[in-house]
Every structure is written in C-alpha cells, then in structure tokens.
PDB file of C-alpha atoms and ligand atoms in Angstrom:
ATOM      1  CA  MET A  71     116.030  95.546 -21.230  1.00 48.00           C
ATOM      2  CA  SER A  72     118.297  93.046 -19.570  1.00 49.00           C
ATOM      3  CA  ALA A  73     117.818  89.454 -18.460  1.00 47.00           C
ATOM      4  CA  ASP A  74     116.204  90.665 -15.285  1.00 47.00           C
ATOM      5  CA  SER A  75     115.454  94.330 -15.379  1.00 50.00           C
ATOM      6  CA  GLY A  76     114.532  94.135 -11.697  1.00 57.00           C
ATOM      7  CA  SER A  77     117.151  93.769  -9.011  1.00 69.00           C
ATOM      8  CA  THR A  78     119.842  91.670 -10.752  1.00 78.00           C
ATOM      9  CA  PRO A  79     122.917  93.806 -11.422  1.00 93.00           C
ATOM     10  CA  VAL A  80     123.818  93.945 -15.098  1.00 98.00           C
ATOM     11  CA  VAL A  81     126.909  91.967 -16.116  1.00 98.00           C
ATOM     12  CA  THR A  82     128.318  92.017 -19.650  1.00 98.00           C
ATOM     13  CA  ARG A  83     131.518  90.632 -21.114  1.00 98.00           C
ATOM     14  CA  PHE A  84     133.881  90.994 -24.026  1.00 98.00           C
ATOM     15  CA  ALA A  85     135.220  87.577 -24.953  1.00 98.00           C
ATOM     16  CA  PRO A  86     137.931  87.737 -27.597  1.00 97.00           C
ATOM     17  CA  SER A  87     139.833  84.722 -28.869  1.00 95.00           C
ATOM     18  CA  PRO A  88     143.551  85.601 -28.809  1.00 96.00           C
ATOM     19  CA  THR A  89     144.168  84.201 -32.268  1.00 93.00           C
ATOM     20  CA  GLY A  90     145.018  87.500 -33.923  1.00 92.00           C
ATOM     21  CA  ARG A  91     145.067  91.231 -33.391  1.00 94.00           C
ATOM     22  CA  LEU A  92     141.857  93.153 -32.710  1.00 95.00           C
ATOM     23  CA  HIS A  93     140.406  95.472 -35.346  1.00 93.00           C
ATOM     24  CA  MET A  94     137.739  98.185 -35.273  1.00 93.00           C
ATOM     25  CA  GLY A  95     134.930  95.625 -35.278  1.00 93.00           C
ATOM     26  CA  HIS A  96     136.234  94.242 -32.006  1.00 95.00           C
ATOM     27  CA  ALA A  97     136.601  97.765 -30.639  1.00 96.00           C
ATOM     28  CA  ALA A  98     132.962  98.507 -31.431  1.00 96.00           C
ATOM     29  CA  SER A  99     131.787  95.291 -29.796  1.00 97.00           C
ATOM     30  CA  ALA A 100     133.893  95.828 -26.677  1.00 98.00           C
ATOM     31  CA  ILE A 101     132.734  99.442 -26.308  1.00 98.00           C
ATOM     32  CA  ARG A 102     129.091  98.425 -26.714  1.00 98.00           C
ATOM     33  CA  ALA A 103     129.372  95.735 -24.029  1.00 98.00           C
ATOM     34  CA  HIS A 104     131.331  98.042 -21.725  1.00 98.00           C
ATOM     35  CA  ASP A 105     128.959 100.979 -22.119  1.00 98.00           C
ATOM     36  CA  PHE A 106     125.866  98.812 -21.720  1.00 98.00           C
ATOM     37  CA  ALA A 107     127.062  97.702 -18.286  1.00 98.00           C
ATOM     38  CA  ARG A 108     128.459 101.047 -17.171  1.00 98.00           C
ATOM     39  CA  ALA A 109     125.278 102.930 -18.126  1.00 97.00           C
ATOM     40  CA  ARG A 110     123.402 100.630 -15.740  1.00 97.00           C
ATOM     41  CA  GLY A 111     125.907 100.646 -12.911  1.00 97.00           C
ATOM     42  CA  GLY A 112     126.838  97.095 -13.862  1.00 98.00           C
ATOM     43  CA  ARG A 113     129.982  95.044 -14.274  1.00 98.00           C
ATOM     44  CA  PHE A 114     131.997  94.520 -17.431  1.00 98.00           C
ATOM     45  CA  LEU A 115     134.147  91.394 -17.688  1.00 98.00           C
ATOM     46  CA  LEU A 116     137.025  90.526 -19.983  1.00 98.00           C
ATOM     47  CA  ARG A 117     137.188  86.848 -20.827  1.00 98.00           C
ATOM     48  CA  ILE A 118     140.015  85.493 -22.934  1.00 98.00           C
ATOM     49  CA  GLU A 119     138.695  82.558 -24.970  1.00 97.00           C
ATOM     50  CA  ASP A 120     141.957  80.676 -25.299  1.00 95.00           C
ATOM     51  CA  ILE A 121     140.925  77.029 -25.356  1.00 93.00           C
ATOM     52  CA  ASP A 122     142.073  76.593 -28.922  1.00 87.00           C
ATOM     53  CA  GLY A 123     145.642  75.674 -28.062  1.00 82.00           C
ATOM     54  CA  THR A 124     146.725  75.514 -31.668  1.00 85.00           C
ATOM     55  CA  ARG A 125     145.602  79.046 -32.588  1.00 88.00           C
ATOM     56  CA  SER A 126     145.758  81.038 -29.326  1.00 90.00           C
ATOM     57  CA  ARG A 127     148.898  83.103 -28.706  1.00 92.00           C
ATOM     58  CA  PRO A 128     149.861  84.663 -25.344  1.00 91.00           C
ATOM     59  CA  GLU A 129     151.292  87.721 -27.072  1.00 93.00           C
ATOM     60  CA  HIS A 130     147.833  88.554 -28.393  1.00 95.00           C
ATOM     61  CA  VAL A 131     146.480  88.606 -24.828  1.00 96.00           C
ATOM     62  CA  ALA A 132     148.866  91.399 -23.856  1.00 96.00           C
ATOM     63  CA  THR A 133     147.964  93.313 -27.004  1.00 97.00           C
ATOM     64  CA  ILE A 134     144.215  92.924 -26.360  1.00 97.00           C
ATOM     65  CA  ARG A 135     144.612  94.391 -22.882  1.00 97.00           C
ATOM     66  CA  GLU A 136     146.627  97.309 -24.189  1.00 97.00           C
ATOM     67  CA  ASP A 137     144.102  97.923 -26.990  1.00 98.00           C
ATOM     68  CA  LEU A 138     141.157  98.031 -24.598  1.00 98.00           C
ATOM     69  CA  ALA A 139     142.944 100.326 -22.165  1.00 98.00           C
ATOM     70  CA  TRP A 140     143.893 102.573 -25.114  1.00 98.00           C
ATOM     71  CA  LEU A 141     140.176 102.813 -25.982  1.00 98.00           C
ATOM     72  CA  GLY A 142     139.492 103.920 -22.404  1.00 98.00           C
ATOM     73  CA  LEU A 143     137.780 100.682 -21.346  1.00 98.00           C
ATOM     74  CA  ASP A 144     138.281  99.141 -17.939  1.00 98.00           C
ATOM     75  CA  TRP A 145     137.066  95.752 -16.790  1.00 98.00           C
ATOM     76  CA  ASP A 146     136.091  94.369 -13.397  1.00 98.00           C
ATOM     77  CA  ASP A 147     137.431  90.891 -13.874  1.00 98.00           C
ATOM     78  CA  LEU A 148     139.779  89.085 -16.226  1.00 98.00           C
ATOM     79  CA  THR A 149     139.417  85.347 -16.807  1.00 98.00           C
ATOM     80  CA  PHE A 150     141.082  82.848 -19.100  1.00 97.00           C
ATOM     81  CA  GLN A 151     139.111  79.903 -20.411  1.00 97.00           C
ATOM     82  CA  SER A 152     142.270  77.804 -20.266  1.00 95.00           C
ATOM     83  CA  ASP A 153     142.025  78.074 -16.430  1.00 97.00           C
ATOM     84  CA  ARG A 154     138.466  76.774 -16.438  1.00 97.00           C
ATOM     85  CA  LEU A 155     138.745  73.465 -18.277  1.00 96.00           C
ATOM     86  CA  GLY A 156     137.491  71.514 -15.234  1.00 96.00           C
ATOM     87  CA  LEU A 157     134.179  73.372 -15.367  1.00 97.00           C
ATOM     88  CA  TYR A 158     133.687  72.460 -19.005  1.00 97.00           C
ATOM     89  CA  ALA A 159     134.655  68.832 -18.385  1.00 96.00           C
ATOM     90  CA  ALA A 160     132.030  68.613 -15.624  1.00 97.00           C
ATOM     91  CA  ALA A 161     129.355  70.047 -17.920  1.00 97.00           C
ATOM     92  CA  LEU A 162     130.383  67.607 -20.635  1.00 97.00           C
ATOM     93  CA  GLU A 163     130.004  64.691 -18.194  1.00 97.00           C
ATOM     94  CA  ARG A 164     126.526  65.883 -17.278  1.00 97.00           C
ATOM     95  CA  LEU A 165     125.526  65.958 -20.904  1.00 97.00           C
ATOM     96  CA  LYS A 166     127.013  62.512 -21.497  1.00 95.00           C
ATOM     97  CA  GLU A 167     124.891  61.187 -18.638  1.00 96.00           C
ATOM     98  CA  THR A 168     121.753  62.449 -20.364  1.00 96.00           C
ATOM     99  CA  GLY A 169     122.688  60.326 -23.387  1.00 95.00           C
ATOM    100  CA  VAL A 170     122.705  63.154 -25.927  1.00 96.00           C
ATOM    101  CA  LEU A 171     126.395  63.043 -26.882  1.00 96.00           C
ATOM    102  CA  TYR A 172     128.231  60.729 -29.234  1.00 94.00           C
ATOM    103  CA  PRO A 173     131.898  60.402 -30.176  1.00 93.00           C
ATOM    104  CA  CYS A 174     132.936  61.518 -33.634  1.00 93.00           C
ATOM    105  CA  VAL A 175     136.157  60.681 -35.434  1.00 91.00           C
ATOM    106  CA  CYS A 176     135.470  62.707 -38.590  1.00 90.00           C
ATOM    107  CA  THR A 177     138.043  65.133 -39.881  1.00 85.00           C
ATOM    108  CA  ARG A 178     137.142  68.462 -41.498  1.00 83.00           C
ATOM    109  CA  ALA A 179     137.904  66.910 -44.871  1.00 83.00           C
ATOM    110  CA  ASP A 180     135.535  63.974 -44.147  1.00 82.00           C
ATOM    111  CA  ILE A 181     132.765  66.388 -43.284  1.00 82.00           C
ATOM    112  CA  ALA A 182     133.312  68.584 -46.324  1.00 79.00           C
ATOM    113  CA  ALA A 183     133.292  65.513 -48.557  1.00 78.00           C
ATOM    114  CA  ALA A 184     130.088  64.144 -47.013  1.00 76.00           C
ATOM    115  CA  SER A 185     128.203  67.462 -47.008  1.00 70.00           C
ATOM    116  CA  LEU A 186     125.908  67.952 -49.945  1.00 60.00           C
ATOM    117  CA  ALA A 187     124.977  71.548 -49.263  1.00 55.00           C
ATOM    118  CA  PRO A 188     127.281  73.910 -47.436  1.00 51.00           C
ATOM    119  CA  HIS A 189     125.493  75.879 -44.710  1.00 51.00           C
ATOM    120  CA  GLY A 190     127.147  79.111 -43.703  1.00 55.00           C
ATOM    121  CA  PRO A 191     130.876  79.145 -43.100  1.00 61.00           C
ATOM    122  CA  GLU A 192     130.797  75.625 -41.610  1.00 69.00           C
ATOM    123  CA  PRO A 193     128.766  72.864 -43.225  1.00 79.00           C
ATOM    124  CA  VAL A 194     126.098  71.276 -41.009  1.00 88.00           C
ATOM    125  CA  TYR A 195     127.514  67.980 -39.777  1.00 91.00           C
ATOM    126  CA  PRO A 196     126.072  65.216 -41.972  1.00 88.00           C
ATOM    127  CA  GLY A 197     125.761  62.794 -39.042  1.00 90.00           C
ATOM    128  CA  THR A 198     128.346  60.261 -40.222  1.00 89.00           C
ATOM    129  CA  CYS A 199     129.215  59.022 -36.703  1.00 91.00           C
ATOM    130  CA  ARG A 200     125.733  59.378 -35.208  1.00 91.00           C
ATOM    131  CA  GLY A 201     124.344  56.100 -33.893  1.00 86.00           C
ATOM    132  CA  LYS A 202     127.569  54.260 -34.732  1.00 84.00           C
ATOM    133  CA  ASP A 203     130.141  52.884 -32.394  1.00 75.00           C
ATOM    134  CA  CYS A 204     132.926  55.122 -33.662  1.00 76.00           C
ATOM    135  CA  ALA A 205     136.200  53.880 -32.220  1.00 66.00           C
ATOM    136  CA  MET A 206     136.320  55.152 -28.632  1.00 66.00           C
ATOM    137  CA  HIS A 207     140.061  54.580 -28.433  1.00 68.00           C
ATOM    138  CA  ALA A 208     140.839  56.766 -31.444  1.00 85.00           C
ATOM    139  CA  PRO A 209     141.077  60.517 -30.922  1.00 88.00           C
ATOM    140  CA  HIS A 210     137.523  61.749 -31.091  1.00 92.00           C
ATOM    141  CA  ALA A 211     135.363  64.791 -30.588  1.00 94.00           C
ATOM    142  CA  TRP A 212     131.993  64.740 -28.809  1.00 95.00           C
ATOM    143  CA  ARG A 213     128.956  65.909 -30.718  1.00 96.00           C
ATOM    144  CA  ILE A 214     125.450  66.571 -29.505  1.00 97.00           C
ATOM    145  CA  ASP A 215     122.691  64.532 -31.131  1.00 97.00           C
ATOM    146  CA  MET A 216     120.218  67.345 -31.743  1.00 97.00           C
ATOM    147  CA  ALA A 217     117.383  65.015 -32.694  1.00 96.00           C
ATOM    148  CA  ARG A 218     117.642  63.434 -29.231  1.00 96.00           C
ATOM    149  CA  ALA A 219     118.370  66.606 -27.291  1.00 97.00           C
ATOM    150  CA  VAL A 220     115.634  68.882 -28.635  1.00 97.00           C
ATOM    151  CA  PRO A 221     112.682  66.717 -27.518  1.00 97.00           C
ATOM    152  CA  ILE A 222     114.145  66.544 -23.992  1.00 97.00           C
ATOM    153  CA  THR A 223     113.853  70.290 -23.461  1.00 96.00           C
ATOM    154  CA  GLY A 224     110.715  70.957 -25.497  1.00 94.00           C
ATOM    155  CA  PRO A 225     110.182  74.380 -27.111  1.00 97.00           C
ATOM    156  CA  LEU A 226     112.632  77.080 -26.045  1.00 98.00           C
ATOM    157  CA  ALA A 227     113.056  80.766 -26.775  1.00 98.00           C
ATOM    158  CA  TRP A 228     115.308  83.659 -25.905  1.00 98.00           C
ATOM    159  CA  TRP A 229     115.042  87.435 -26.012  1.00 98.00           C
ATOM    160  CA  ASP A 230     117.143  89.452 -28.424  1.00 97.00           C
ATOM    161  CA  GLU A 231     117.260  93.233 -28.432  1.00 95.00           C
ATOM    162  CA  THR A 232     116.762  93.490 -32.193  1.00 93.00           C
ATOM    163  CA  ALA A 233     114.845  90.342 -33.058  1.00 95.00           C
ATOM    164  CA  GLY A 234     112.588  90.248 -29.966  1.00 97.00           C
ATOM    165  CA  THR A 235     111.501  86.825 -28.774  1.00 98.00           C
ATOM    166  CA  VAL A 236     113.328  84.238 -30.848  1.00 98.00           C
ATOM    167  CA  ARG A 237     112.187  80.629 -31.045  1.00 98.00           C
ATOM    168  CA  CYS A 238     115.098  78.282 -30.487  1.00 98.00           C
ATOM    169  CA  GLU A 239     115.818  76.161 -33.545  1.00 97.00           C
ATOM    170  CA  ALA A 240     118.804  74.160 -32.423  1.00 97.00           C
ATOM    171  CA  LEU A 241     118.011  71.241 -34.729  1.00 96.00           C
ATOM    172  CA  ALA A 242     118.893  73.373 -37.757  1.00 95.00           C
ATOM    173  CA  GLN A 243     122.408  73.900 -36.397  1.00 95.00           C
ATOM    174  CA  GLY A 244     123.203  70.215 -36.785  1.00 95.00           C
ATOM    175  CA  ASP A 245     125.113  68.023 -34.357  1.00 96.00           C
ATOM    176  CA  VAL A 246     127.718  70.601 -33.320  1.00 96.00           C
ATOM    177  CA  VAL A 247     130.934  69.693 -31.508  1.00 96.00           C
ATOM    178  CA  LEU A 248     130.918  70.212 -27.730  1.00 97.00           C
ATOM    179  CA  ALA A 249     134.378  68.808 -27.007  1.00 96.00           C
ATOM    180  CA  ARG A 250     137.152  68.729 -29.549  1.00 92.00           C
ATOM    181  CA  LYS A 251     139.696  66.031 -30.199  1.00 89.00           C
ATOM    182  CA  ASP A 252     142.389  68.284 -28.750  1.00 86.00           C
ATOM    183  CA  ALA A 253     140.405  70.284 -26.170  1.00 86.00           C
ATOM    184  CA  PRO A 254     137.861  69.296 -23.494  1.00 85.00           C
ATOM    185  CA  ALA A 255     135.395  71.891 -24.709  1.00 94.00           C
ATOM    186  CA  SER A 256     134.315  73.649 -27.858  1.00 94.00           C
ATOM    187  CA  TYR A 257     133.367  77.311 -28.136  1.00 95.00           C
ATOM    188  CA  HIS A 258     129.675  76.435 -27.687  1.00 97.00           C
ATOM    189  CA  LEU A 259     130.109  74.575 -24.418  1.00 98.00           C
ATOM    190  CA  ALA A 260     132.681  76.910 -22.872  1.00 98.00           C
ATOM    191  CA  VAL A 261     130.753  80.074 -23.643  1.00 98.00           C
ATOM    192  CA  THR A 262     127.496  78.658 -22.277  1.00 98.00           C
ATOM    193  CA  VAL A 263     129.117  77.452 -19.069  1.00 98.00           C
ATOM    194  CA  ASP A 264     131.059  80.681 -18.552  1.00 98.00           C
ATOM    195  CA  ASP A 265     128.200  83.088 -19.210  1.00 98.00           C
ATOM    196  CA  ALA A 266     126.203  81.277 -16.525  1.00 98.00           C
ATOM    197  CA  ALA A 267     129.068  80.819 -14.056  1.00 98.00           C
ATOM    198  CA  GLN A 268     130.059  84.471 -14.365  1.00 98.00           C
ATOM    199  CA  GLY A 269     126.497  85.737 -13.922  1.00 98.00           C
ATOM    200  CA  VAL A 270     126.392  87.405 -17.331  1.00 98.00           C
ATOM    201  CA  THR A 271     122.939  88.973 -17.669  1.00 98.00           C
ATOM    202  CA  ASP A 272     123.398  90.504 -21.115  1.00 98.00           C
ATOM    203  CA  VAL A 273     125.421  89.006 -23.940  1.00 98.00           C
ATOM    204  CA  VAL A 274     126.495  91.810 -26.270  1.00 98.00           C
ATOM    205  CA  ARG A 275     128.132  90.392 -29.396  1.00 97.00           C
ATOM    206  CA  GLY A 276     128.065  90.528 -33.170  1.00 95.00           C
ATOM    207  CA  VAL A 277     125.160  89.279 -35.235  1.00 95.00           C
ATOM    208  CA  ASP A 278     127.552  86.748 -36.809  1.00 93.00           C
ATOM    209  CA  LEU A 279     127.028  84.725 -33.612  1.00 96.00           C
ATOM    210  CA  PHE A 280     123.220  84.895 -33.749  1.00 97.00           C
ATOM    211  CA  SER A 281     122.822  81.325 -34.990  1.00 96.00           C
ATOM    212  CA  ALA A 282     125.181  80.036 -32.281  1.00 97.00           C
ATOM    213  CA  THR A 283     122.659  81.282 -29.717  1.00 98.00           C
ATOM    214  CA  HIS A 284     120.252  78.509 -30.773  1.00 98.00           C
ATOM    215  CA  VAL A 285     122.871  76.030 -29.568  1.00 98.00           C
ATOM    216  CA  HIS A 286     123.647  77.985 -26.397  1.00 98.00           C
ATOM    217  CA  ARG A 287     119.962  78.217 -25.462  1.00 98.00           C
ATOM    218  CA  LEU A 288     119.569  74.468 -25.837  1.00 98.00           C
ATOM    219  CA  LEU A 289     122.664  73.799 -23.719  1.00 98.00           C
ATOM    220  CA  GLN A 290     121.373  76.161 -21.025  1.00 98.00           C
ATOM    221  CA  ALA A 291     118.161  74.138 -20.840  1.00 98.00           C
ATOM    222  CA  LEU A 292     119.960  70.782 -20.755  1.00 98.00           C
ATOM    223  CA  LEU A 293     122.379  71.972 -18.052  1.00 98.00           C
ATOM    224  CA  GLY A 294     119.798  73.864 -15.979  1.00 98.00           C
ATOM    225  CA  LEU A 295     121.527  77.212 -16.527  1.00 98.00           C
ATOM    226  CA  PRO A 296     119.917  80.666 -16.712  1.00 98.00           C
ATOM    227  CA  THR A 297     119.376  82.423 -20.050  1.00 98.00           C
ATOM    228  CA  PRO A 298     120.806  85.918 -20.443  1.00 98.00           C
ATOM    229  CA  ALA A 299     119.308  88.576 -22.694  1.00 98.00           C
ATOM    230  CA  TYR A 300     121.050  88.849 -26.072  1.00 98.00           C
ATOM    231  CA  HIS A 301     122.128  91.954 -27.928  1.00 98.00           C
ATOM    232  CA  HIS A 302     123.413  90.838 -31.318  1.00 97.00           C
ATOM    233  CA  HIS A 303     124.689  93.978 -32.943  1.00 94.00           C
ATOM    234  CA  THR A 304     125.410  94.727 -36.594  1.00 91.00           C
ATOM    235  CA  LEU A 305     128.986  94.350 -37.761  1.00 90.00           C
ATOM    236  CA  LEU A 306     131.174  97.159 -38.951  1.00 86.00           C
ATOM    237  CA  THR A 307     131.866  97.111 -42.636  1.00 78.00           C
ATOM    238  CA  GLY A 308     134.759  98.573 -44.565  1.00 73.00           C
ATOM    239  CA  ALA A 309     134.494 101.111 -47.375  1.00 70.00           C
ATOM    240  CA  ASP A 310     133.859  98.202 -49.781  1.00 71.00           C
ATOM    241  CA  GLY A 311     130.808  97.101 -47.758  1.00 70.00           C
ATOM    242  CA  GLU A 312     132.589  93.909 -46.700  1.00 71.00           C
ATOM    243  CA  ARG A 313     132.411  93.045 -43.028  1.00 71.00           C
ATOM    244  CA  LEU A 314     135.560  93.796 -41.141  1.00 68.00           C
ATOM    245  CA  ALA A 315     137.514  90.734 -40.305  1.00 63.00           C
ATOM    246  CA  LYS A 316     141.148  89.950 -40.012  1.00 49.00           C
ATOM    247  CA  ARG A 317     141.088  88.088 -43.283  1.00 53.00           C
ATOM    248  CA  HIS A 318     140.004  91.236 -45.114  1.00 62.00           C
ATOM    249  CA  GLY A 319     143.063  93.039 -43.918  1.00 68.00           C
ATOM    250  CA  ALA A 320     141.315  95.461 -41.548  1.00 78.00           C
ATOM    251  CA  PRO A 321     143.884  97.614 -39.781  1.00 86.00           C
ATOM    252  CA  ALA A 322     144.775  96.277 -36.350  1.00 94.00           C
ATOM    253  CA  LEU A 323     144.049  98.488 -33.354  1.00 96.00           C
ATOM    254  CA  ALA A 324     147.615  97.858 -32.224  1.00 96.00           C
ATOM    255  CA  ALA A 325     148.972  99.305 -35.472  1.00 96.00           C
ATOM    256  CA  MET A 326     146.812 102.410 -35.058  1.00 96.00           C
ATOM    257  CA  ARG A 327     147.935 102.724 -31.453  1.00 96.00           C
ATOM    258  CA  GLU A 328     151.593 102.339 -32.376  1.00 95.00           C
ATOM    259  CA  ALA A 329     151.174 104.950 -35.112  1.00 96.00           C
ATOM    260  CA  GLY A 330     150.092 107.427 -32.439  1.00 96.00           C
ATOM    261  CA  ALA A 331     146.311 107.472 -32.972  1.00 96.00           C
ATOM    262  CA  ASP A 332     144.181 108.673 -30.076  1.00 97.00           C
ATOM    263  CA  GLY A 333     142.188 105.692 -28.745  1.00 97.00           C
ATOM    264  CA  LEU A 334     139.810 107.743 -26.618  1.00 98.00           C
ATOM    265  CA  ALA A 335     138.933 109.928 -29.610  1.00 97.00           C
ATOM    266  CA  LEU A 336     138.436 106.830 -31.751  1.00 96.00           C
ATOM    267  CA  ALA A 337     136.063 105.334 -29.171  1.00 97.00           C
ATOM    268  CA  GLU A 338     134.125 108.604 -29.037  1.00 97.00           C
ATOM    269  CA  ARG A 339     133.808 108.674 -32.839  1.00 95.00           C
ATOM    270  CA  LEU A 340     132.510 105.113 -32.868  1.00 95.00           C
ATOM    271  CA  ARG A 341     129.917 106.005 -30.231  1.00 96.00           C
ATOM    272  CA  ALA A 342     128.950 109.221 -32.025  1.00 95.00           C
ATOM    273  CA  THR A 343     128.376 107.409 -35.335  1.00 92.00           C
ATOM    274  CA  GLY A 344     126.266 104.725 -33.668  1.00 91.00           C
ATOM    275  CA  PHE A 345     129.030 102.228 -34.438  1.00 90.00           C
ATOM    276  CA  SER A 346     128.426 102.522 -38.153  1.00 80.00           C
ATOM    277  CA  GLY A 347     131.282 104.477 -39.675  1.00 59.00           C
ATOM    278  CA  VAL A 348     134.566 102.692 -39.799  1.00 54.00           C
ATOM    279  CA  ASN A 349     136.228 105.560 -41.567  1.00 50.00           C
ATOM    280  CA  ALA A 350     134.751 108.139 -39.203  1.00 36.00           C
TER     281      ALA A 350
HETATM  282  N1  LIG B 157     135.405  84.279 -28.655  1.00 75.39           N
HETATM  283  C1  LIG B 157     134.443  84.614 -29.656  1.00 75.39           C
HETATM  284  C2  LIG B 157     135.109  85.381 -30.772  1.00 75.39           C
HETATM  285  O1  LIG B 157     136.184  85.940 -30.572  1.00 75.39           O
HETATM  286  C3  LIG B 157     133.289  85.460 -29.147  1.00 75.39           C
HETATM  287  C4  LIG B 157     132.446  84.748 -28.183  1.00 75.39           C
HETATM  288  C5  LIG B 157     131.158  85.409 -27.783  1.00 75.39           C
HETATM  289  O2  LIG B 157     131.082  86.649 -27.720  1.00 75.39           O
HETATM  290  O3  LIG B 157     130.229  84.678 -27.488  1.00 75.39           O
HETATM  291  O4  LIG B 157     134.555  85.437 -31.843  1.00 75.39           O
END
C-alpha cells in the first residue's frame, strides 16, 4: 500500500546525512526505498540532508553517490537540503504566525541538567524556556509548544506498513526544536517540508525514526501538507545483536568497495536474506 494506491505515482527517497560514511544498514535502507519505487514504476530520489553545517562534510556526499552506484542503485533526482533553506524559513514563519513556537536559549548541558528522566537518546525538553521571554537578541533555537499545537489540529493518525494505523502522539515527544541556533531548520522541519514538496508518497526508513513521525505528522497538519505512507523497517544488527551504527564500528561501504567487494552481489544478498543477515 502507498499513500494513494490509486493514480498517484509512487515516490520514495533515501535521505542520508553526510556526517560519516555509509554502512550496511544504510545500504539496506536505500535498497528498500529504491526497490519499493521501482517495483511500482515509481521514482526514487536521493536527498542529501546537509543542514547541519558543523557535522556535514562534502567529501561524504561524493562517497555516498559512489556507494549507491556501486550497489546498483540509480536515482531520478538529487537534492541538497542546504539549497532549500528558504523553503524551511517560510514554513517556520507560518508556524510562528500560528503562535505555537517559542525561542529557546538552552544549551544541551542545560537540558541534561534539568531533565529528571532521560527519554530515548535525547531527553524530552523540560520546557525551561516555554512561556518565558527568553532573550530574543541572544542566539536561540525555536521550539514548538506541543501543548498549544496539539489541540489546534485535533486527533491525527498515519498509516505504517508494520504498525497499521498509528495514532499521533506528538505531545509525548516534547517541545522539539524546529530551527536551531545555527541553522534555519531542524531535521524535523526540513524533512516534513521536503517530503511534501518533493511529492514523496512513501517514506521508507528505519524504525529508529518511528517516534519522529509523530512530530512530522503534527507538522504536516499545522502546515496543511499531505501525509505519506510510512514503512519503518527493522534495523540490521551485527553478529553481537547490536544495531549497526557508525559508533559501533560497522564496516563502511566505501571500505568494502575499495577492498574490491562486489556491490551488486552484496545488494542481491541483502535482498535474498530479507535484509536480515549482515554477515550474509
Ligand atoms: N537524514 C536522516 C538520517 O540520516 C534520515 C531522514 C529520514 O529518512 O527521514 O538519519
């Protein structure tokens, strides 16, 4: 099933952040998104999520393109989020006009210190700056006041391939950042704006981003944007059962490529194992 299984052509995307080298988990995700579109005569987009100026590196962009081509994937369009900052700024203005945003001057350390219970990898924002006149002249982020925003849209839901109809629970995500001190958009805002602007019908991505979808669904409603179908897939794990991530030292695709491994054969093995066996 896709967002509109009728006449709308299927559009999927792979949206890596060029902050490091891709590993097998990325390969699996890219192949899934690519194959989902191709099997339906649809379009597959490559979107480089490079708005984090401090962590993004141009050399990783070149490597990502080579990795995907090595796996036998081709894409219909290549976009860079850094070229699209005006779109995000316009969406941010719209949200400001609805009165659901507030400036926040907290640092990561402030938030960690004020958070009683950590929630996932990032603690839920404890609301320190909410309802206060935090210095507008100081460098500040913009956060969404979930308690204000949620009643505006009323109950929301989205469709996920594995979970079925999911009730949107954006409030539980806390007042997430929509524009950073050093960038006019956060991941949440940019991804929501881009998926809509690029006509993405089916978001194929790892289950680690499942909870982010609560935020994206809310933003879609506030901004009057369409809701794609979601396909949150399981993550590859290493032999130790740990999920593959750069921090666990998973081998980079580029290293495998440079060592002479066959990318097409690797992609076929991933498909044949249902994207489960990293050591296949
Ligand atoms: N850029 C994100 C990442 O590399 C993925 C965004 C998405 O698929 O929504 O984790």
